[in-house]
Coordinates of C-alpha atoms and ligand atoms in Angstrom, one line a residue:
M1 CA 0.0 -0.4 -0.6
A2 CA 1.2 3.5 -0.7
V3 CA 0.2 6.5 -1.3
Q4 CA 0.2 8.2 -4.7
I5 CA -0.2 11.8 -6.5
I6 CA -1.9 11.3 -9.3
P7 CA -1.3 14.2 -12.4
T8 CA -4.6 16.0 -13.3
S9 CA -6.3 18.5 -15.2
P10 CA -9.1 20.4 -14.0
F11 CA -12.5 19.9 -15.0
S12 CA -14.9 22.8 -15.9
G13 CA -18.3 23.0 -14.1
Q14 CA -17.7 21.1 -10.6
K15 CA -19.9 23.7 -9.1
P16 CA -22.3 22.2 -7.1
G17 CA -26.0 23.4 -7.8
T18 CA -28.9 23.8 -5.0
S19 CA -27.7 20.4 -3.5
G20 CA -24.4 18.8 -4.2
L21 CA -22.6 18.1 -7.5
R22 CA -25.2 16.5 -9.6
K23 CA -24.5 15.6 -13.0
K24 CA -24.8 12.4 -15.4
V25 CA -22.9 8.9 -14.3
A26 CA -21.1 9.2 -17.6
V27 CA -19.5 12.5 -16.7
F28 CA -19.0 11.1 -13.4
Q29 CA -17.2 7.6 -14.8
Q30 CA -14.3 9.8 -16.7
P31 CA -11.2 9.1 -15.5
H32 CA -10.4 11.8 -12.7
Y33 CA -13.9 13.6 -12.4
L34 CA -15.0 12.1 -9.1
E35 CA -11.6 12.1 -8.1
N36 CA -11.1 15.9 -9.0
F37 CA -13.9 17.2 -6.7
I38 CA -13.0 14.8 -3.8
E39 CA -10.1 16.4 -3.9
A40 CA -11.3 19.9 -4.0
I41 CA -13.6 18.9 -0.7
F42 CA -10.0 17.6 1.4
R43 CA -8.4 20.7 0.0
A44 CA -11.5 22.6 1.9
V45 CA -11.6 21.1 4.8
P46 CA -8.2 20.5 6.1
A47 CA -9.9 19.6 9.5
L48 CA -10.5 16.1 7.6
Q49 CA -7.1 15.4 7.8
G50 CA -6.5 13.8 11.2
G51 CA -10.1 13.4 11.3
T52 CA -13.4 11.5 10.7
L53 CA -15.7 11.4 7.6
V54 CA -18.6 9.7 7.3
L55 CA -19.1 7.9 4.1
G56 CA -22.4 6.6 2.3
G57 CA -24.6 6.4 -0.6
D58 CA -28.4 5.7 -2.1
G59 CA -27.3 3.0 -3.9
R60 CA -27.5 4.1 -7.0
F61 CA -25.6 3.1 -10.2
H62 CA -22.2 4.1 -9.5
N63 CA -22.0 4.4 -5.6
D64 CA -19.7 1.3 -4.9
A65 CA -16.9 2.2 -8.0
A66 CA -17.3 6.3 -6.3
V67 CA -16.7 4.5 -2.4
Q68 CA -13.9 2.9 -3.1
T69 CA -12.3 5.6 -4.9
I70 CA -13.6 8.1 -2.2
V71 CA -11.6 5.4 0.5
R72 CA -8.0 5.4 -1.0
M73 CA -8.6 9.3 -1.2
A74 CA -9.7 9.3 2.2
A75 CA -6.6 7.2 3.6
A76 CA -4.1 9.2 1.4
H77 CA -5.3 12.3 3.0
G78 CA -5.0 11.2 6.7
V79 CA -8.4 11.2 7.3
A80 CA -7.8 9.2 11.2
R81 CA -11.7 7.6 10.7
L82 CA -14.0 6.6 8.0
L83 CA -17.8 5.3 9.2
I84 CA -19.3 4.0 6.5
G85 CA -23.0 2.3 5.8
R86 CA -22.9 -1.5 4.9
H87 CA -22.8 -1.6 1.1
G88 CA -21.9 1.5 1.4
L89 CA -25.5 2.6 2.4
L90 CA -26.6 5.6 4.2
S91 CA -29.3 8.4 3.9
T92 CA -29.0 12.0 3.6
P93 CA -30.3 12.4 6.9
A94 CA -28.9 9.2 8.5
V95 CA -25.4 10.9 7.4
S96 CA -26.3 13.8 8.9
H97 CA -27.2 12.1 12.5
L98 CA -24.1 10.3 11.9
I99 CA -21.4 13.4 11.8
R100 CA -23.6 14.7 14.7
R101 CA -23.5 11.8 16.9
H102 CA -19.2 11.2 16.3
G103 CA -18.6 14.5 16.3
A104 CA -17.3 13.8 12.9
D105 CA -15.5 17.2 10.9
G106 CA -18.0 16.1 7.6
G107 CA -19.8 13.4 5.7
I108 CA -19.8 13.0 1.7
V109 CA -23.4 11.7 0.9
L110 CA -23.1 10.3 -3.0
S111 CA -27.0 10.9 -4.3
A112 CA -28.7 12.9 -6.7
S113 CA -31.7 13.0 -4.6
H114 CA -35.2 12.6 -6.8
N115 CA -33.1 12.5 -10.1
P116 CA -33.2 8.8 -12.1
G117 CA -30.2 6.8 -11.9
G118 CA -28.7 4.1 -13.7
P119 CA -26.0 3.4 -16.3
D120 CA -27.9 6.6 -18.6
G121 CA -29.4 8.6 -15.4
D122 CA -27.3 11.3 -12.5
F123 CA -24.7 10.5 -10.1
G124 CA -24.0 13.5 -7.3
V125 CA -21.5 14.6 -4.5
K126 CA -23.2 16.3 -1.6
F127 CA -20.5 17.6 1.1
N128 CA -21.9 17.7 4.5
A129 CA -20.1 19.9 7.3
A130 CA -19.3 19.1 10.8
N131 CA -23.0 20.5 12.2
G132 CA -24.2 17.5 9.7
G133 CA -25.6 19.9 7.8
P134 CA -25.0 21.1 4.0
A135 CA -21.6 22.6 2.7
P136 CA -22.9 26.3 3.1
E137 CA -22.6 28.5 -0.2
A138 CA -18.8 29.7 1.3
L139 CA -17.5 26.3 1.5
T140 CA -19.0 24.9 -1.9
E141 CA -17.4 28.0 -3.7
A142 CA -14.2 27.4 -2.1
M143 CA -14.7 23.7 -3.7
Y144 CA -15.4 25.3 -6.6
A145 CA -12.5 27.1 -6.6
I146 CA -9.9 24.6 -6.0
S147 CA -11.1 22.3 -8.1
Q148 CA -10.4 25.0 -11.4
T149 CA -6.8 24.7 -10.1
L150 CA -5.8 21.3 -9.6
E151 CA -2.5 19.3 -10.9
H152 CA -2.8 16.5 -9.1
Y153 CA -4.6 14.7 -6.1
R154 CA -3.8 12.3 -3.5
S155 CA -4.9 8.6 -3.9
S156 CA -3.9 5.0 -2.5
D157 CA -3.0 1.7 -4.1
A158 CA -4.3 -0.3 -1.2
A159 CA -7.2 -3.0 -2.2
A160 CA -10.7 -2.6 -2.0
I161 CA -12.7 -2.8 1.2
D162 CA -15.2 -5.5 2.0
L163 CA -18.4 -3.3 2.4
A164 CA -20.4 -6.2 3.0
S165 CA -19.6 -6.7 6.8
V166 CA -20.2 -4.9 9.5
G167 CA -16.8 -4.4 11.0
L168 CA -13.3 -2.7 11.5
Q169 CA -11.0 -2.4 8.4
H170 CA -7.9 -0.8 8.0
C171 CA -6.8 1.4 4.7
E172 CA -3.5 2.7 5.3
A173 CA -3.2 4.3 8.4
M174 CA -7.0 5.0 8.6
Q175 CA -9.6 3.0 10.8
V176 CA -12.2 2.1 7.8
E177 CA -16.0 0.7 10.4
V178 CA -18.4 -0.4 8.3
I179 CA -21.8 0.0 10.2
D180 CA -25.5 -0.8 10.2
P181 CA -26.6 1.6 8.2
V182 CA -30.2 2.2 10.0
A183 CA -29.8 1.3 13.7
D184 CA -28.4 4.9 15.1
Y185 CA -30.7 6.4 12.9
A186 CA -33.5 4.6 14.1
A187 CA -32.0 4.7 17.7
L188 CA -32.4 8.4 17.3
M189 CA -36.0 8.5 15.8
Q190 CA -37.2 6.9 19.2
T191 CA -36.3 9.6 21.4
L192 CA -38.4 12.1 19.2
V193 CA -41.6 10.8 18.5
D194 CA -44.0 8.3 20.7
F195 CA -43.5 4.7 19.6
D196 CA -45.7 3.3 22.2
A197 CA -48.8 5.6 20.8
I198 CA -48.2 4.8 17.1
R199 CA -48.0 1.0 17.7
A200 CA -51.3 1.2 19.9
W201 CA -53.4 3.1 17.1
L202 CA -51.8 0.1 14.5
A203 CA -52.8 -2.1 16.7
G204 CA -56.2 -1.1 17.2
G205 CA -56.5 -2.0 12.7
K206 CA -55.2 1.3 11.6
R207 CA -53.8 0.3 7.8
V208 CA -50.8 2.2 6.5
R209 CA -48.7 1.7 2.9
F210 CA -45.2 3.1 2.5
D211 CA -43.3 3.4 -1.3
A212 CA -39.3 3.5 -0.7
M213 CA -39.4 3.8 -5.1
H214 CA -36.7 1.4 -4.9
A215 CA -34.0 3.7 -2.8
V216 CA -32.6 4.2 0.1
G217 CA -35.3 4.9 2.3
G218 CA -36.2 1.2 1.6
P219 CA -34.4 -0.3 4.5
Y220 CA -35.0 2.0 7.2
A221 CA -38.9 2.1 6.5
V222 CA -38.9 -1.9 6.9
H223 CA -37.5 -1.9 10.2
I224 CA -39.3 1.4 11.7
F225 CA -42.0 0.7 10.4
E226 CA -42.4 -3.0 10.1
D227 CA -40.5 -4.4 12.7
L228 CA -40.4 -1.6 15.3
L229 CA -43.8 -0.6 15.0
G230 CA -45.6 -4.0 14.0
A231 CA -46.9 -2.5 10.5
P232 CA -47.9 -5.7 8.7
L233 CA -45.0 -7.7 6.5
G234 CA -45.2 -5.4 3.2
S235 CA -46.2 -2.5 4.3
V236 CA -42.9 -0.7 3.0
R237 CA -43.3 -1.2 -1.1
N238 CA -40.3 -1.1 -2.9
A239 CA -38.3 -1.9 -0.5
A240 CA -35.4 -3.5 -2.0
P241 CA -32.8 -0.6 -2.9
Q242 CA -32.0 -1.0 -7.3
P243 CA -28.8 1.0 -8.7
D244 CA -31.8 2.2 -11.3
F245 CA -34.9 2.1 -9.0
A246 CA -36.2 -0.2 -11.2
G247 CA -36.4 2.5 -13.6
G248 CA -38.3 5.2 -12.3
H249 CA -38.3 9.1 -10.7
P250 CA -37.3 8.2 -6.8
D251 CA -39.3 11.1 -6.7
P252 CA -42.7 11.4 -4.1
N253 CA -44.9 13.0 -5.6
P254 CA -48.6 12.9 -7.1
L255 CA -46.6 11.6 -10.7
Y256 CA -44.5 9.4 -9.6
A257 CA -45.7 7.7 -6.9
A258 CA -48.7 7.4 -8.8
D259 CA -49.7 3.9 -7.9
L260 CA -49.6 4.9 -4.3
V261 CA -51.8 8.1 -4.7
A262 CA -54.8 5.7 -6.6
A263 CA -53.7 3.2 -3.6
M264 CA -55.4 5.5 -0.9
Q265 CA -58.5 6.4 -2.7
G266 CA -61.9 5.1 -1.8
P267 CA -63.6 3.7 1.5
Q268 CA -60.8 0.4 1.3
A269 CA -58.4 2.7 1.4
P270 CA -55.4 2.8 3.9
D271 CA -55.9 5.4 6.8
F272 CA -51.9 6.6 6.1
A273 CA -49.3 6.4 3.2
A274 CA -46.3 7.9 2.5
A275 CA -43.6 8.3 -0.1
F276 CA -39.4 8.6 0.0
D277 CA -37.4 10.1 -2.6
G278 CA -33.6 8.8 -3.9
D279 CA -31.6 9.4 -0.1
A280 CA -35.2 9.4 1.9
D281 CA -34.7 12.7 3.0
R282 CA -37.8 13.9 1.3
N283 CA -41.7 12.8 1.6
M284 CA -45.2 12.6 0.4
I285 CA -47.8 12.3 3.1
V286 CA -51.2 10.8 1.7
G287 CA -54.0 10.4 4.0
R288 CA -57.4 8.5 2.3
D289 CA -58.8 10.8 -0.1
M290 CA -56.1 13.3 0.5
V291 CA -53.4 14.2 -0.6
V292 CA -51.1 16.8 1.3
S293 CA -49.3 19.7 0.1
P294 CA -45.7 19.7 2.0
S295 CA -46.1 23.4 2.3
D296 CA -49.2 22.6 4.2
S297 CA -47.6 19.4 6.1
L298 CA -45.4 21.9 7.5
A299 CA -47.9 24.2 9.0
V300 CA -49.4 21.5 10.3
L301 CA -46.5 19.9 12.2
A302 CA -46.1 23.7 13.4
A303 CA -49.9 23.9 15.1
N304 CA -49.9 20.7 16.4
A305 CA -45.9 20.6 17.4
R306 CA -46.7 20.6 21.4
L307 CA -48.5 16.9 20.3
L308 CA -45.1 15.6 19.2
P309 CA -42.6 14.7 22.3
Q310 CA -39.5 16.7 20.4
F311 CA -41.3 19.7 20.7
A312 CA -43.2 19.4 24.0
A313 CA -42.0 22.8 25.0
G314 CA -43.1 24.8 22.0
L315 CA -41.2 25.7 18.7
P316 CA -39.0 28.4 18.9
G317 CA -39.6 29.6 15.4
V318 CA -40.1 28.3 12.1
A319 CA -38.9 28.3 8.8
R320 CA -39.9 28.0 4.9
S321 CA -38.2 28.4 2.1
M322 CA -39.0 31.5 -0.4
P323 CA -41.6 29.6 -3.1
T324 CA -43.5 27.4 0.1
S325 CA -46.8 28.5 0.4
R326 CA -47.0 30.9 2.9
A327 CA -49.6 28.8 5.3
V328 CA -47.0 28.2 8.1
D329 CA -46.5 32.0 8.2
V330 CA -50.4 32.0 8.9
V331 CA -49.6 29.4 12.3
A332 CA -46.5 31.4 13.4
D333 CA -48.3 34.4 13.3
K334 CA -51.6 33.2 15.0
L335 CA -49.2 31.1 17.2
G336 CA -46.8 33.4 17.9
F337 CA -43.4 32.3 16.9
D338 CA -41.0 33.5 14.7
C339 CA -41.1 32.8 11.1
F340 CA -37.7 33.0 8.6
E341 CA -38.6 33.5 4.4
T342 CA -35.0 31.6 3.1
P343 CA -33.5 30.7 -0.3
T344 CA -34.5 27.3 -1.8
G345 CA -31.7 24.7 -0.5
W346 CA -31.5 22.8 3.2
K347 CA -27.8 25.1 3.5
F348 CA -29.9 28.3 4.8
F349 CA -31.7 26.6 7.5
G350 CA -28.2 25.1 9.2
N351 CA -27.6 28.9 10.9
L352 CA -30.8 29.4 12.3
L353 CA -31.9 25.5 13.4
D354 CA -27.7 25.8 15.1
A355 CA -28.7 29.3 16.5
G356 CA -31.9 27.8 18.5
R357 CA -33.8 30.1 16.0
I358 CA -35.9 27.8 14.4
A359 CA -36.8 24.2 15.2
L360 CA -38.9 23.3 12.0
C361 CA -38.4 23.7 8.3
G362 CA -40.0 22.6 5.7
E363 CA -39.7 23.6 0.9
E364 CA -42.9 23.0 -1.0
S365 CA -40.6 19.9 -2.5
Y366 CA -42.1 17.5 -0.3
G367 CA -39.1 18.1 2.4
T368 CA -39.5 18.5 6.0
G369 CA -37.6 18.2 8.8
A370 CA -36.0 19.8 12.7
S371 CA -33.4 20.7 14.4
H372 CA -32.8 16.4 15.7
V373 CA -30.6 16.2 12.0
R374 CA -29.7 19.3 9.4
E375 CA -31.9 17.6 6.5
K376 CA -34.6 17.1 5.6
D377 CA -35.7 14.2 6.3
G378 CA -38.5 12.1 5.0
I379 CA -39.2 9.2 7.3
W380 CA -39.1 11.7 10.5
A381 CA -42.2 13.4 8.9
A382 CA -43.7 10.2 8.9
L383 CA -43.6 9.6 12.4
C384 CA -44.4 12.6 13.1
W385 CA -47.7 13.0 11.2
L386 CA -48.3 8.7 12.1
N387 CA -47.8 10.6 15.8
L388 CA -50.3 13.8 15.2
L389 CA -53.2 10.6 14.0
A390 CA -52.5 8.8 16.7
V391 CA -53.2 11.8 19.7
R392 CA -55.6 13.3 18.0
Q393 CA -57.3 10.0 17.1
Q394 CA -58.6 11.7 13.6
S395 CA -58.2 11.2 9.7
V396 CA -55.6 13.2 7.3
A397 CA -58.5 14.7 5.7
E398 CA -60.1 15.3 8.9
I399 CA -56.7 17.2 10.3
M400 CA -56.6 19.0 6.8
E401 CA -60.2 20.5 7.0
M402 CA -59.9 21.2 10.6
H403 CA -56.5 23.3 9.6
W404 CA -57.8 25.3 6.8
A405 CA -61.4 25.9 9.3
Q406 CA -58.7 27.4 11.7
F407 CA -56.4 29.4 9.4
G408 CA -57.6 29.6 5.9
R409 CA -56.1 27.4 3.3
H410 CA -53.5 28.5 1.1
Y411 CA -53.8 26.7 -2.3
Y412 CA -50.7 25.6 -3.6
S413 CA -49.0 23.8 -7.4
R414 CA -45.5 23.8 -8.7
H415 CA -45.8 24.0 -12.4
D416 CA -42.1 22.6 -13.7
Y417 CA -41.5 23.4 -17.3
E418 CA -38.6 21.0 -18.3
G419 CA -35.8 20.6 -20.7
L420 CA -35.9 23.9 -21.9
S421 CA -32.8 25.0 -23.6
S422 CA -30.0 27.2 -21.4
E423 CA -31.0 30.2 -23.0
T424 CA -34.7 30.2 -22.9
G425 CA -34.4 29.7 -19.8
A426 CA -32.2 32.0 -18.6
A427 CA -34.5 34.4 -21.5
V428 CA -37.2 34.0 -19.1
M429 CA -35.9 35.4 -16.2
A430 CA -34.3 37.8 -17.7
G431 CA -37.5 38.8 -19.3
L432 CA -38.8 38.8 -16.2
R433 CA -36.0 40.8 -14.2
S434 CA -36.4 43.4 -17.0
R435 CA -39.9 44.0 -16.1
L436 CA -40.1 43.7 -12.7
A437 CA -39.9 47.7 -11.5
G438 CA -42.9 48.2 -13.8
L439 CA -44.6 45.7 -12.7
P440 CA -46.6 47.4 -9.2
G441 CA -49.9 48.6 -10.3
T442 CA -50.0 46.7 -13.8
V443 CA -52.8 44.4 -14.2
V444 CA -51.9 40.7 -16.0
S445 CA -55.3 38.8 -16.8
G446 CA -57.3 40.1 -14.5
L447 CA -54.8 40.5 -11.7
L448 CA -53.9 43.3 -10.5
V449 CA -50.0 43.6 -9.4
N450 CA -49.3 44.6 -5.6
A451 CA -45.7 43.9 -5.6
A452 CA -43.0 41.9 -7.2
D453 CA -39.0 41.8 -6.2
D454 CA -36.0 39.4 -7.4
F455 CA -35.6 37.6 -3.9
A456 CA -32.5 38.7 -2.1
Y457 CA -31.5 37.1 1.5
T458 CA -29.4 38.6 4.5
D459 CA -28.6 35.3 6.9
P460 CA -30.0 36.9 10.1
V461 CA -27.2 34.5 12.2
D462 CA -24.1 35.3 10.0
G463 CA -24.8 37.8 7.6
S464 CA -24.3 36.7 4.4
V465 CA -26.2 37.8 1.6
S466 CA -27.8 35.4 -0.9
S467 CA -29.3 37.3 -4.5
M468 CA -31.3 36.4 -7.3
Q469 CA -32.9 33.7 -5.4
G470 CA -36.2 34.1 -7.8
V471 CA -39.0 36.3 -9.0
R472 CA -41.6 37.5 -6.6
V473 CA -45.2 38.7 -8.3
E474 CA -48.1 39.5 -5.6
F475 CA -50.9 40.2 -6.4
D476 CA -54.2 42.2 -5.3
G477 CA -55.9 39.9 -2.4
G478 CA -52.8 37.5 -1.3
A479 CA -52.2 35.4 -4.8
R480 CA -48.5 34.9 -5.3
A481 CA -46.6 33.3 -8.2
V482 CA -43.1 32.9 -8.3
F483 CA -40.3 31.9 -10.4
R484 CA -37.1 30.3 -10.5
L485 CA -34.8 27.8 -12.6
S486 CA -33.9 24.2 -10.8
G487 CA -30.3 23.4 -9.5
T488 CA -31.0 20.4 -9.4
G489 CA -30.9 19.0 -13.3
T490 CA -28.1 17.6 -15.4
E491 CA -29.5 19.2 -18.5
G492 CA -30.8 22.4 -19.7
A493 CA -32.9 24.0 -17.5
T494 CA -36.3 23.6 -15.9
L495 CA -38.1 26.4 -14.9
R496 CA -39.8 26.4 -11.7
V497 CA -43.2 28.6 -11.4
Y498 CA -44.8 28.2 -8.0
L499 CA -48.6 29.2 -7.8
E500 CA -50.8 30.0 -4.6
R501 CA -53.4 31.5 -3.2
Y502 CA -54.9 32.5 0.2
V503 CA -58.3 31.5 0.4
A504 CA -59.2 32.6 5.1
G505 CA -62.8 30.4 4.7
P506 CA -65.0 29.6 5.6
D507 CA -66.3 29.7 1.9
G508 CA -64.1 28.4 -0.8
L509 CA -62.1 26.0 1.5
A510 CA -63.1 23.1 -0.7
Q511 CA -61.9 23.8 -4.0
E512 CA -59.7 22.5 -6.3
T513 CA -56.7 23.5 -6.4
Q514 CA -55.6 23.8 -10.2
A515 CA -59.0 25.3 -10.6
A516 CA -58.7 27.2 -7.6
L517 CA -55.7 28.6 -9.2
A518 CA -56.8 29.0 -12.4
E519 CA -56.6 32.9 -13.2
V520 CA -52.6 33.0 -11.4
I521 CA -51.6 30.3 -13.2
A522 CA -53.2 32.6 -16.1
A523 CA -51.5 35.5 -14.7
A524 CA -48.1 33.5 -14.0
R525 CA -47.8 32.3 -18.0
E526 CA -48.5 35.5 -19.5
L527 CA -45.5 37.0 -17.0
A528 CA -43.2 34.5 -17.3
A529 CA -44.5 35.1 -21.4
I530 CA -43.8 31.4 -21.2
E531 CA -45.5 30.5 -24.9
A532 CA -43.4 33.2 -27.0
L533 CA -40.6 32.2 -25.2
A534 CA -40.2 29.0 -25.0
G535 CA -43.3 27.9 -27.0
R536 CA -45.1 25.4 -24.1
T537 CA -48.5 26.0 -23.5
Q538 CA -48.7 23.8 -20.8
A539 CA -46.3 22.5 -17.9
D540 CA -44.4 19.1 -18.6
V541 CA -44.6 18.3 -15.0
I542 CA -47.6 19.6 -12.0
T543 CA -47.0 18.5 -8.2
Ligands
VG1_1 C1 -34.8 20.7 -5.3 C2 -35.8 21.6 -4.6 C3 -35.9 22.2 -3.9 C4 -34.5 21.3 -3.0 C5 -33.5 20.6 -4.1 C6 -32.9 19.1 -3.2 O1 -34.1 22.3 -6.0 O2 -36.7 22.9 -5.3 O3 -36.3 22.6 -2.6 O4 -34.4 21.0 -1.5 O5 -33.8 19.9 -5.2 O6 -33.6 18.5 -2.9 P1 -34.2 22.8 -7.7 O7 -32.8 23.7 -7.5 O8 -34.0 21.5 -8.1 O9 -35.3 23.2 -7.4 V1 -33.4 16.8 -2.7 O10 -34.4 15.7 -2.0 O11 -33.5 17.1 -4.8 O12 -31.9 16.4 -2.3
CO2 CO1 -33.2 14.5 -1.5

């Protein structure tokens, strides 16, 4: 075994997006491509030398090869202790927890999350810092800058380690611990949620169904929901992680988890269902005849926080990403705690969580999380809902209807226009930005514009500023449209249009969402000139 210095040269575009560096598998398979980015991580985080690193991924194609590459490079960079999930598997929230529990100096998650996998799919690398959260922008920018100057990287010619068995091994001088990927995470969950209450609720004849979408959430869901909570065997569908997610999008929404939503219709349907994404940080909550919008899920958890053991003392504050509906704002306002609005991406919640300013946060993209980790956490969100169902002894639909009656309802939808050229995406955003100043006071498609801006965020804890985070247009009466380009795709551009309309009630609380939003949808299409600039008459994905 010997440390090697291997010559290389920079690749353009090794710039992490909303959540890590995501590229086609074929890009990551080029000689030195992965190595260069990993080298940039080690150089940007000097504490890893002599420190502890956590490593695991969602099991997608290329996971095993990448794990072995990173093990050799970690050894060559003098990492003292490396913790790896068995078979190279760890969910994103599990990595976050392991970093915090073991006082690690960071973690690497191999995942492109909800993006498809397989040889023609996507691969991704995320770095999480010592607080357990996604690298903040200053750190990802440092990695990118380093990646553009590389002339060599350090590796080792050591043999591959055995990922199949739990136990201690060595690579060079580095201690490698292959661990059960589920155990620590499952233990954490039992400190947060009332397992006895859920067990009793299930034992009383309630029925549940989970969809792990052939991704890494499977082993966690089987252990927690079936082994520990006593849900019948088979309650977790698609539970074995597959390298290509069986050809699907591991994205828990009504389009890609259509089977699950269909199974929840009608009087014979189960009482509760949830689906998780590739790396098990996202969740979709479904009740009988009721798909819960992620923005509403956050608001319901905030409103009922004191019923959950984790939040028994109440919430210091909450946060949502800017495009997420303002349902949680209404709850925070009525119940008297702070509510922060952050840019898209979990990295922006980290400082608020670390400072204790918030304990619960979420995004419209099926992400919900809290202060127990520094990532969104899909299985935890499902457990919180089960805990609420058990305590309140009401159905998901009843809980939603009572919530809307109390706080009003934010009709909400996201329309994605996928596969645009980068130029078209840029042109749509540039067109919106150029017209912002003149919009207030004008009428678009029958709606009066009250305010329009390009969202900029000043972090209340460290004062860092992130500008150009998305265009917000607010209409008279409180409806809103938000526009931004995706930062997780690997081809062209995806335009995301977020649509929202508030109805205070008591009338009008039971409308069909797209119908309730029809005027806002038309105004947003006109504002962004989507048909003229992109030639699209309808969105590709509506959630
Ligand atoms: C999307 C979501 C964003 C989420 C991000 C990572 O980003 O909109 O809310 O934080 O994915 O989620 P974008 O830039 O494509 O809109 V995950 O579960 O894919 O890591
Ligand atoms: Co994810």
